[in-house]
Amino acid sequence: MLAIDVTSSGTPEEKLNWAFSMYDVDGNGWIDQPEMTKIVRSIFCMMGPVEMVEKLETPEQRAEDVFQRMDLNSDGRVTREEFVQSCLEDSNLQDFLGPQKCRKSAAGLII
């Protein structure tokens, strides 16, 4: 229930902190390159091949680009602070990695 509340009514920082917690799979307090690649592969799978083909990049290429943009101090780790700051400053990152608001599809389904 907390996740539903945070993603529906929380501040952008709260939403991004929640997203970071979901992406930090091993719970060590940072996201490394292999975790980022898993995240991006999952996002690519959810978005489907049609939307991703237009971008002409592989999940691995996108993961490396995202990781480079978020690893602000180049230490090979994206901390919670780096994640939140990067997403707040770059709407493309926030759109790609942040929790999304529900919207209706063309068929009227909530997605």
Coordinates of C-alpha atoms in Angstrom, one line a residue:
M1 CA 0.0 0.0 0.0
L2 CA 2.9 2.4 0.7
A3 CA 4.2 1.9 -2.8
I4 CA 0.9 2.8 -4.3
D5 CA 0.7 5.9 -2.1
V6 CA 4.2 7.1 -2.9
T7 CA 3.9 6.6 -6.6
S8 CA 0.5 8.3 -6.8
S9 CA 0.8 11.2 -4.4
G10 CA 4.4 11.5 -3.3
T11 CA 6.8 14.3 -4.2
P12 CA 9.1 13.7 -7.2
E13 CA 11.9 13.0 -4.7
E14 CA 9.8 10.5 -2.8
K15 CA 8.9 8.7 -6.1
L16 CA 12.5 8.6 -7.3
N17 CA 13.7 7.3 -3.9
W18 CA 11.1 4.6 -4.1
A19 CA 12.2 3.8 -7.7
F20 CA 15.9 3.6 -6.5
S21 CA 14.9 1.1 -3.8
M22 CA 13.3 -1.1 -6.4
Y23 CA 16.3 -0.9 -8.8
D24 CA 18.9 -1.5 -6.0
V25 CA 18.3 -5.2 -6.3
D26 CA 20.9 -6.4 -3.9
G27 CA 20.2 -3.6 -1.4
N28 CA 23.8 -2.4 -1.0
G29 CA 22.9 1.3 -1.4
W30 CA 24.0 1.7 -5.0
I31 CA 23.4 0.6 -8.5
D32 CA 26.3 -0.9 -10.5
Q33 CA 26.6 -1.4 -14.2
P34 CA 25.2 -5.0 -14.1
E35 CA 22.2 -3.9 -12.1
M36 CA 21.6 -1.0 -14.5
T37 CA 21.7 -3.4 -17.5
K38 CA 19.1 -5.6 -15.8
I39 CA 16.9 -2.6 -15.2
V40 CA 17.2 -1.4 -18.8
R41 CA 16.6 -4.9 -20.2
S42 CA 13.4 -5.1 -18.1
I43 CA 12.2 -1.7 -19.3
F44 CA 12.9 -2.7 -22.9
C45 CA 10.9 -5.9 -22.4
M46 CA 7.9 -3.9 -20.9
M47 CA 8.0 -1.3 -23.7
G48 CA 8.0 -3.9 -26.4
P49 CA 10.0 -4.2 -29.6
V50 CA 8.1 -1.6 -31.7
E51 CA 8.9 1.4 -29.4
M52 CA 12.5 0.4 -28.8
V53 CA 13.3 -0.4 -32.5
E54 CA 12.8 3.3 -33.3
K55 CA 15.6 4.2 -30.9
L56 CA 18.1 1.9 -32.7
E57 CA 20.0 0.9 -29.6
T58 CA 20.4 -2.3 -27.5
P59 CA 19.5 -2.5 -23.8
E60 CA 23.2 -2.7 -23.1
Q61 CA 23.9 0.5 -25.0
R62 CA 21.1 2.4 -23.3
A63 CA 22.2 1.0 -19.9
E64 CA 25.8 2.2 -20.5
D65 CA 24.6 5.7 -21.5
V66 CA 22.2 6.0 -18.6
F67 CA 24.9 4.8 -16.2
Q68 CA 27.5 7.3 -17.5
R69 CA 25.0 10.1 -17.1
M70 CA 24.1 9.1 -13.5
D71 CA 27.5 8.2 -12.1
L72 CA 28.3 11.8 -11.3
N73 CA 31.6 11.1 -9.5
S74 CA 32.7 8.3 -11.9
D75 CA 33.2 5.8 -9.1
G76 CA 31.4 2.9 -10.9
R77 CA 28.4 3.2 -8.6
V78 CA 25.1 5.2 -8.8
T79 CA 24.1 6.1 -5.3
R80 CA 20.6 7.1 -4.2
E81 CA 21.6 10.7 -4.2
E82 CA 23.1 10.5 -7.7
F83 CA 20.0 8.7 -9.0
V84 CA 17.6 11.2 -7.6
Q85 CA 19.7 14.3 -8.6
S86 CA 20.2 12.9 -12.2
C87 CA 16.5 12.2 -12.7
L88 CA 15.4 15.6 -11.3
E89 CA 17.9 17.4 -13.6
D90 CA 17.2 15.3 -16.7
S91 CA 13.6 14.8 -17.7
N92 CA 14.6 12.0 -20.2
L93 CA 16.1 10.0 -17.3
Q94 CA 13.1 10.6 -15.1
D95 CA 10.7 9.5 -17.9
F96 CA 12.7 6.4 -18.5
L97 CA 13.5 5.3 -14.9
G98 CA 11.0 7.1 -12.7
P99 CA 7.6 5.7 -11.7
Q100 CA 5.0 6.5 -14.3
K101 CA 1.6 7.9 -13.7
C102 CA -1.3 5.7 -14.8
R103 CA -2.8 6.5 -18.1
K104 CA -5.5 5.2 -20.4
S105 CA -4.5 3.2 -23.5
A106 CA -6.3 3.6 -26.8
A107 CA -8.5 0.7 -25.8
G108 CA -9.5 2.5 -22.6
L109 CA -7.4 0.2 -20.3
I110 CA -5.4 1.7 -17.4
I111 CA -1.7 1.1 -18.0

